[in-house]
Amino acid sequence: MLEIDWDAVNGWHDPKIIPYGNLSISPAAPTFHYGIGCFEGMKAYKDAEGQVRMFRPNKNIERLETSMTRLTMPSPYGELPPGHFGNDSASLGEDGGFLQCMKDLIKLDHDWIPEKEGYSLYIRPTAIGNAESLGLRKVGNCKLYVILSPAGPYYPTGFAPVKLFADTVNVRAWPGGVGNVKVAGNYGPTIQPSHDAAVDHGCGSSLWLYGENHEITEVGAMNILFVIKKKDGSGTEIATAPLTRGDILPGVTRDSILRLAREWGEYEVNERFLTMGEVLEAEADGRLLEVLGCGTAAIISPVKSILYNGHEIQVPTGDKVGPVATKMWDAITGIQYGKVEHPWSVVL
Ligand code: PLP
């Protein structure tokens, strides 16, 4: 694991790669009491030549920086001087800073990345407030660490489209809140409603709504996209919630898919709040084509139905995978595994 500490006197200092193990932290540390903790989720992949690749790592680091800043932790991005691993400086590239520290860790542990397609190395950067006394104030000490784990394919036996539970009671995030950052406090409270959606309604994930009109925001811990034929017959749109209100996590997968879809030009790409009423209407008119969750873990998670106020909205793709989901899956995984050369795939 990689471990780096910050304090006001020394700044970010002495990054270390040490054996994976428990941390020793004061029981008064603000991470335990006030939720001063945030994290990232990213992956490294092995291509057919055995080269290790990361996918848009700067996007995750930028998001980590935004999350840390929201919790008054100082940013590590670029602040760590090159040469930070002492005699190992020969391995340092042009990046310097935190990304280079992560690259060094991944290179050291590259044997843990399975060679088969679909497999990867999951990377979990985590930042916590680590002061030694109680006090609801700006963070005086913090710790940033990165742990790794081999990850198997999300769909070992093929895609498994999910049934969603549109939750009209619990709200994941709201305007003026912190839904746009990956802070720990956003996640714990979603477990109980998601558990209830599974146990009481047989649903694989919660669909998070906001406001009286039940605007669709996200699904589980993923962004969500709807493929719908436009009412005026002028084509097909891919619609997903916009980032402007600050209650949506800016997913790296979401951004990648929207950029590719805009390049393809086959669909109108709209970042707008779609309401449950619009989805019901599209279902009734036969205009609802595909629904898909997207995120680092699954890349694409096709949806087969949505349980909303007792009515199960049927997505016509059912247990199959639609053409838009397939095209996006192929494009993103093609880049991640280096089958298609693209600047988003960074070879270590
Ligand atoms: N939304 C939430 C709430 C998440 O936790 C995640 C995962 O990080 C995403 C969306 C998808 O983001 P990404 O594509 O960067 O994995």
Coordinates of C-alpha atoms and ligand atoms in Angstrom, one line a residue:
M1 CA 0.0 0.0 0.0
L2 CA 1.0 3.6 -0.5
E3 CA 0.8 5.9 2.4
I4 CA 1.4 9.7 2.6
D5 CA 0.8 12.1 5.5
W6 CA 0.1 15.8 5.6
D7 CA 0.5 18.3 8.4
A8 CA 0.7 22.0 8.5
V9 CA 4.4 22.1 9.1
N10 CA 5.7 19.5 6.7
G11 CA 2.9 19.5 4.1
W12 CA 2.6 16.3 2.1
H13 CA 5.8 14.4 2.9
D14 CA 7.6 11.1 2.9
P15 CA 5.4 9.0 0.7
K16 CA 6.0 5.3 1.4
I17 CA 5.2 2.0 -0.1
I18 CA 4.8 -0.4 2.7
P19 CA 3.3 -3.9 3.1
Y20 CA -0.5 -3.9 3.3
G21 CA -1.5 -3.7 7.0
N22 CA -3.6 -2.0 9.6
L23 CA -3.4 1.7 10.3
S24 CA -2.8 3.0 13.8
I25 CA -5.1 6.1 14.2
S26 CA -6.2 8.1 17.2
P27 CA -9.8 7.2 18.3
A28 CA -10.4 10.9 18.3
A29 CA -9.6 11.3 14.6
P30 CA -12.2 13.3 12.7
T31 CA -12.7 10.6 10.1
F32 CA -14.5 8.5 12.8
H33 CA -16.6 11.3 14.2
Y34 CA -17.3 13.9 11.5
G35 CA -17.0 11.8 8.3
I36 CA -13.8 13.5 7.2
G37 CA -13.1 10.8 4.6
C38 CA -13.3 10.5 0.9
F39 CA -12.1 8.0 -1.7
E40 CA -11.8 7.1 -5.4
G41 CA -12.3 3.9 -7.4
M42 CA -10.2 3.3 -10.5
K43 CA -8.6 0.4 -12.3
A44 CA -5.5 -0.7 -14.0
Y45 CA -5.7 -3.2 -16.9
K46 CA -3.2 -5.6 -18.7
D47 CA -3.3 -5.4 -22.5
A48 CA -2.6 -8.3 -24.8
E49 CA 1.2 -7.5 -24.8
G50 CA 1.2 -7.6 -21.0
Q51 CA 1.6 -3.8 -20.6
V52 CA -0.2 -2.2 -17.7
R53 CA -2.6 0.6 -18.5
M54 CA -4.7 3.1 -16.5
F55 CA -7.8 4.7 -17.7
R56 CA -8.0 8.5 -17.5
P57 CA -6.2 8.5 -14.1
N58 CA -6.1 12.3 -13.9
K59 CA -9.9 12.5 -13.9
N60 CA -10.0 10.4 -10.7
I61 CA -7.2 12.5 -9.1
E62 CA -9.0 15.7 -10.0
R63 CA -12.2 14.3 -8.4
L64 CA -10.2 13.2 -5.3
E65 CA -8.9 16.7 -5.1
T66 CA -12.4 18.2 -5.2
S67 CA -13.6 15.8 -2.5
M68 CA -10.7 16.5 -0.3
T69 CA -11.0 20.2 -0.7
R70 CA -14.7 20.0 0.2
L71 CA -13.6 18.4 3.5
T72 CA -10.9 20.9 4.1
M73 CA -8.1 18.5 3.3
P74 CA -5.2 19.9 1.3
S75 CA -4.7 18.6 -2.2
P76 CA -1.9 16.2 -2.9
Y77 CA -2.1 16.7 -6.7
G78 CA 1.3 17.6 -8.1
E79 CA 2.6 18.7 -4.7
L80 CA 4.8 15.8 -4.0
P81 CA 8.3 16.5 -5.5
P82 CA 9.7 14.1 -8.1
G83 CA 12.3 11.8 -6.6
H84 CA 10.1 11.1 -3.6
F85 CA 11.1 7.4 -3.4
G86 CA 14.8 8.2 -2.7
N87 CA 17.1 5.9 -4.6
D88 CA 14.2 4.6 -6.7
S89 CA 14.0 7.9 -8.6
A90 CA 15.1 6.1 -11.8
S91 CA 11.5 4.8 -12.0
L92 CA 10.0 8.3 -11.9
G93 CA 8.6 9.7 -15.1
E94 CA 7.5 13.2 -16.0
D95 CA 4.4 13.3 -13.8
G96 CA 5.9 13.7 -10.3
G97 CA 3.3 14.1 -7.6
F98 CA 0.6 11.7 -6.5
L99 CA -0.1 10.0 -9.8
Q100 CA 3.5 9.0 -10.0
C101 CA 3.3 7.6 -6.5
M102 CA 0.3 5.5 -7.6
K103 CA 2.1 4.4 -10.8
D104 CA 5.1 3.2 -8.7
L105 CA 2.8 1.2 -6.5
I106 CA 1.0 -0.4 -9.4
K107 CA 4.2 -1.2 -11.2
L108 CA 5.5 -2.9 -8.0
D109 CA 2.4 -5.0 -7.7
H110 CA 1.8 -5.6 -11.4
D111 CA 1.9 -9.4 -10.9
W112 CA -1.4 -9.1 -9.2
I113 CA -3.1 -8.0 -12.4
P114 CA -4.6 -11.0 -14.1
E115 CA -3.8 -11.2 -17.8
K116 CA -7.2 -12.1 -19.1
E117 CA -9.6 -9.6 -20.5
G118 CA -12.3 -8.6 -18.1
Y119 CA -9.9 -8.8 -15.2
S120 CA -8.2 -5.7 -13.7
L121 CA -6.6 -4.3 -10.6
Y122 CA -8.9 -2.2 -8.5
I123 CA -7.3 0.9 -7.0
R124 CA -8.7 2.6 -4.0
P125 CA -7.2 5.9 -3.0
T126 CA -8.5 7.1 0.3
A127 CA -8.0 10.3 2.3
I128 CA -8.9 10.7 5.9
G129 CA -8.8 13.4 8.6
N130 CA -6.2 12.1 11.1
A131 CA -5.9 14.7 13.9
E132 CA -5.3 13.4 17.4
S133 CA -8.0 15.4 19.2
L134 CA -11.7 16.0 18.9
G135 CA -12.9 19.2 17.3
L136 CA -15.2 20.2 14.5
R137 CA -12.7 22.4 12.6
K138 CA -10.5 22.5 9.5
V139 CA -8.4 19.4 9.3
G140 CA -4.9 19.8 10.8
N141 CA -3.5 16.3 9.9
C142 CA -4.5 13.9 7.2
K143 CA -3.5 10.7 5.7
L144 CA -3.8 9.6 2.1
Y145 CA -3.4 5.9 1.3
V146 CA -3.9 3.7 -1.7
I147 CA -4.8 0.0 -1.5
L148 CA -5.1 -2.4 -4.4
S149 CA -7.0 -5.6 -5.2
P150 CA -7.3 -7.9 -8.2
A151 CA -10.8 -7.7 -9.6
G152 CA -12.6 -10.3 -11.6
P153 CA -15.0 -9.7 -14.5
Y154 CA -18.2 -7.9 -13.3
Y155 CA -20.3 -10.2 -15.6
P156 CA -18.6 -13.7 -15.4
T157 CA -21.5 -15.4 -17.1
G158 CA -22.6 -12.6 -19.4
F159 CA -24.5 -9.4 -18.8
A160 CA -27.2 -9.6 -16.1
P161 CA -29.7 -6.7 -16.7
V162 CA -31.2 -5.5 -13.4
K163 CA -34.6 -4.5 -12.0
L164 CA -34.4 -1.1 -10.3
F165 CA -36.4 0.2 -7.4
A166 CA -37.3 3.9 -7.9
D167 CA -37.1 5.1 -4.3
T168 CA -39.7 7.9 -3.6
V169 CA -38.8 8.2 0.1
N170 CA -35.0 8.3 0.5
V171 CA -32.9 10.9 -1.3
R172 CA -29.2 10.3 -2.1
A173 CA -28.2 13.9 -2.7
W174 CA -29.7 17.4 -3.1
P175 CA -28.8 20.8 -4.4
G176 CA -26.4 22.5 -2.0
G177 CA -25.3 19.1 -0.7
V178 CA -22.3 17.0 -1.5
G179 CA -23.6 14.6 -4.1
N180 CA -20.9 15.9 -6.6
V181 CA -18.0 14.6 -4.5
K182 CA -17.0 11.2 -3.4
V183 CA -17.2 11.7 0.4
A184 CA -17.7 8.6 2.6
G185 CA -20.9 10.1 4.2
N186 CA -22.7 9.8 0.8
Y187 CA -22.5 6.0 0.9
G188 CA -23.3 4.6 4.3
P189 CA -26.8 5.9 4.3
T190 CA -27.6 4.3 1.0
I191 CA -27.0 0.8 2.2
Q192 CA -30.3 0.4 4.2
P193 CA -32.6 1.6 1.4
S194 CA -30.7 -0.5 -1.2
H195 CA -31.0 -3.6 1.1
D196 CA -34.7 -3.0 1.5
A197 CA -35.1 -2.6 -2.3
A198 CA -33.5 -6.0 -2.7
V199 CA -35.2 -7.8 0.2
D200 CA -38.7 -6.3 -0.1
H201 CA -38.9 -5.8 -3.8
G202 CA -36.4 -8.1 -5.4
C203 CA -34.6 -5.2 -7.0
G204 CA -30.9 -5.2 -7.8
S205 CA -30.4 -1.4 -7.2
S206 CA -32.1 1.8 -6.0
L207 CA -32.9 4.5 -8.5
W208 CA -32.3 7.8 -6.8
L209 CA -34.9 10.5 -7.4
Y210 CA -35.1 14.2 -6.4
G211 CA -37.9 16.6 -6.0
E212 CA -41.7 16.6 -6.4
N213 CA -41.4 15.7 -10.1
H214 CA -39.2 12.7 -9.3
E215 CA -36.3 13.8 -11.4
I216 CA -33.9 10.9 -12.1
T217 CA -30.4 11.5 -10.6
E218 CA -28.3 8.3 -10.3
V219 CA -28.6 4.5 -9.7
G220 CA -27.0 2.7 -6.8
A221 CA -23.4 4.0 -7.1
M222 CA -23.5 4.6 -10.8
N223 CA -24.7 7.3 -13.2
I224 CA -27.7 6.4 -15.4
L225 CA -28.5 7.0 -19.0
F226 CA -31.8 6.7 -20.9
V227 CA -32.1 6.1 -24.6
I228 CA -35.4 7.4 -25.7
K229 CA -37.0 8.2 -29.1
K230 CA -37.9 11.9 -29.1
K231 CA -41.6 12.8 -28.9
D232 CA -41.4 15.0 -32.0
G233 CA -40.0 12.1 -34.1
S234 CA -36.7 14.0 -34.7
G235 CA -34.4 11.2 -33.6
T236 CA -33.2 9.4 -30.5
E237 CA -31.7 11.0 -27.5
I238 CA -29.3 9.8 -24.8
A239 CA -30.4 11.6 -21.6
T240 CA -28.6 11.8 -18.3
A241 CA -28.7 14.1 -15.3
P242 CA -26.6 17.3 -15.7
L243 CA -23.8 18.1 -13.3
T244 CA -24.8 21.8 -13.0
R245 CA -26.9 21.5 -9.8
G246 CA -24.1 19.8 -7.9
D247 CA -26.1 16.7 -6.8
I248 CA -24.6 14.2 -9.3
L249 CA -21.2 12.5 -9.1
P250 CA -19.2 13.4 -12.2
G251 CA -18.5 9.8 -13.2
V252 CA -15.4 9.2 -15.4
T253 CA -17.4 6.5 -17.3
R254 CA -20.3 8.9 -17.7
D255 CA -18.0 11.6 -19.2
S256 CA -16.3 9.1 -21.5
I257 CA -19.5 7.7 -22.8
L258 CA -21.0 11.1 -23.4
R259 CA -17.9 12.3 -25.3
L260 CA -17.8 9.2 -27.5
A261 CA -21.6 9.4 -28.2
R262 CA -21.2 13.0 -29.2
E263 CA -18.3 12.0 -31.5
W264 CA -20.4 9.3 -33.1
G265 CA -23.1 11.8 -33.8
E266 CA -25.9 9.1 -34.1
Y267 CA -27.7 10.3 -31.0
E268 CA -28.7 13.6 -29.6
V269 CA -26.8 13.7 -26.2
N270 CA -28.7 15.7 -23.6
E271 CA -27.6 16.4 -20.1
R272 CA -31.0 17.2 -18.5
F273 CA -33.2 16.0 -15.7
L274 CA -35.6 13.4 -17.0
T275 CA -38.6 12.8 -14.7
M276 CA -40.3 9.5 -13.9
G277 CA -43.4 11.0 -15.6
E278 CA -41.5 11.3 -18.9
V279 CA -40.2 7.7 -18.6
L280 CA -43.8 6.4 -18.0
E281 CA -45.0 8.4 -21.0
A282 CA -42.1 7.0 -23.2
E283 CA -42.9 3.5 -22.0
A284 CA -46.6 3.9 -22.9
D285 CA -45.7 5.4 -26.4
G286 CA -43.2 2.7 -27.1
R287 CA -40.4 5.3 -27.2
L288 CA -38.3 3.9 -24.3
L289 CA -35.5 2.0 -25.9
E290 CA -32.7 1.3 -23.4
V291 CA -31.7 2.2 -19.9
L292 CA -28.2 1.7 -18.6
G293 CA -26.1 2.4 -15.4
C294 CA -22.5 3.3 -16.0
G295 CA -19.5 3.3 -13.7
T296 CA -15.9 2.0 -13.3
A297 CA -17.0 -1.3 -11.6
A298 CA -19.5 -2.5 -14.2
I299 CA -18.7 -0.1 -17.1
I300 CA -22.3 -0.6 -18.3
S301 CA -25.1 -2.1 -16.3
P302 CA -28.2 -2.7 -18.5
V303 CA -31.6 -2.2 -16.8
K304 CA -34.5 -4.5 -17.6
S305 CA -37.3 -2.8 -15.6
I306 CA -38.0 -0.1 -13.0
L307 CA -40.5 -0.6 -10.2
Y308 CA -42.1 2.8 -9.6
N309 CA -45.1 3.4 -7.3
G310 CA -46.2 -0.2 -7.7
H311 CA -45.9 -0.3 -11.6
E312 CA -43.0 -2.1 -13.2
I313 CA -41.8 -0.1 -16.2
Q314 CA -40.5 -2.6 -18.8
V315 CA -37.5 -1.7 -20.8
P316 CA -37.9 -3.5 -24.1
T317 CA -34.4 -4.9 -24.1
G318 CA -35.4 -7.1 -21.2
D319 CA -32.8 -9.7 -20.3
K320 CA -30.8 -8.9 -23.5
V321 CA -28.3 -6.1 -24.1
G322 CA -29.4 -3.3 -26.4
P323 CA -27.3 -1.9 -29.3
V324 CA -26.4 1.3 -27.5
A325 CA -25.2 -0.5 -24.4
T326 CA -23.2 -3.0 -26.6
K327 CA -21.6 -0.2 -28.6
M328 CA -20.6 1.7 -25.5
W329 CA -19.2 -1.4 -23.8
D330 CA -17.1 -2.3 -26.8
A331 CA -15.8 1.3 -27.2
I332 CA -14.8 1.8 -23.5
T333 CA -13.3 -1.7 -22.9
G334 CA -11.5 -1.5 -26.3
I335 CA -9.7 1.6 -25.0
Q336 CA -9.1 0.3 -21.5
Y337 CA -7.5 -3.0 -22.7
G338 CA -5.5 -1.2 -25.4
K339 CA -7.2 -2.8 -28.3
V340 CA -7.8 0.7 -29.6
E341 CA -5.1 3.2 -29.1
H342 CA -6.5 6.3 -27.4
P343 CA -5.0 9.1 -25.3
W344 CA -7.3 8.0 -22.4
S345 CA -5.4 4.8 -21.9
V346 CA -2.1 5.6 -20.1
V347 CA 0.6 2.9 -20.4
L348 CA 2.7 2.6 -17.3
Ligands
PLP1 N1 -22.1 7.7 -9.0 C1 -21.7 7.3 -7.8 C2 -22.5 7.7 -6.6 C3 -20.6 6.6 -7.7 O1 -20.1 6.2 -6.5 C4 -19.8 6.2 -8.8 C5 -18.6 5.5 -8.7 O2 -17.6 6.0 -8.4 C6 -20.3 6.7 -10.1 C7 -21.5 7.4 -10.1 C8 -19.6 6.3 -11.3 O3 -18.4 7.0 -11.4 P1 -17.1 6.5 -12.2 O4 -17.6 6.3 -13.6 O5 -16.1 7.5 -12.1 O6 -16.7 5.2 -11.6

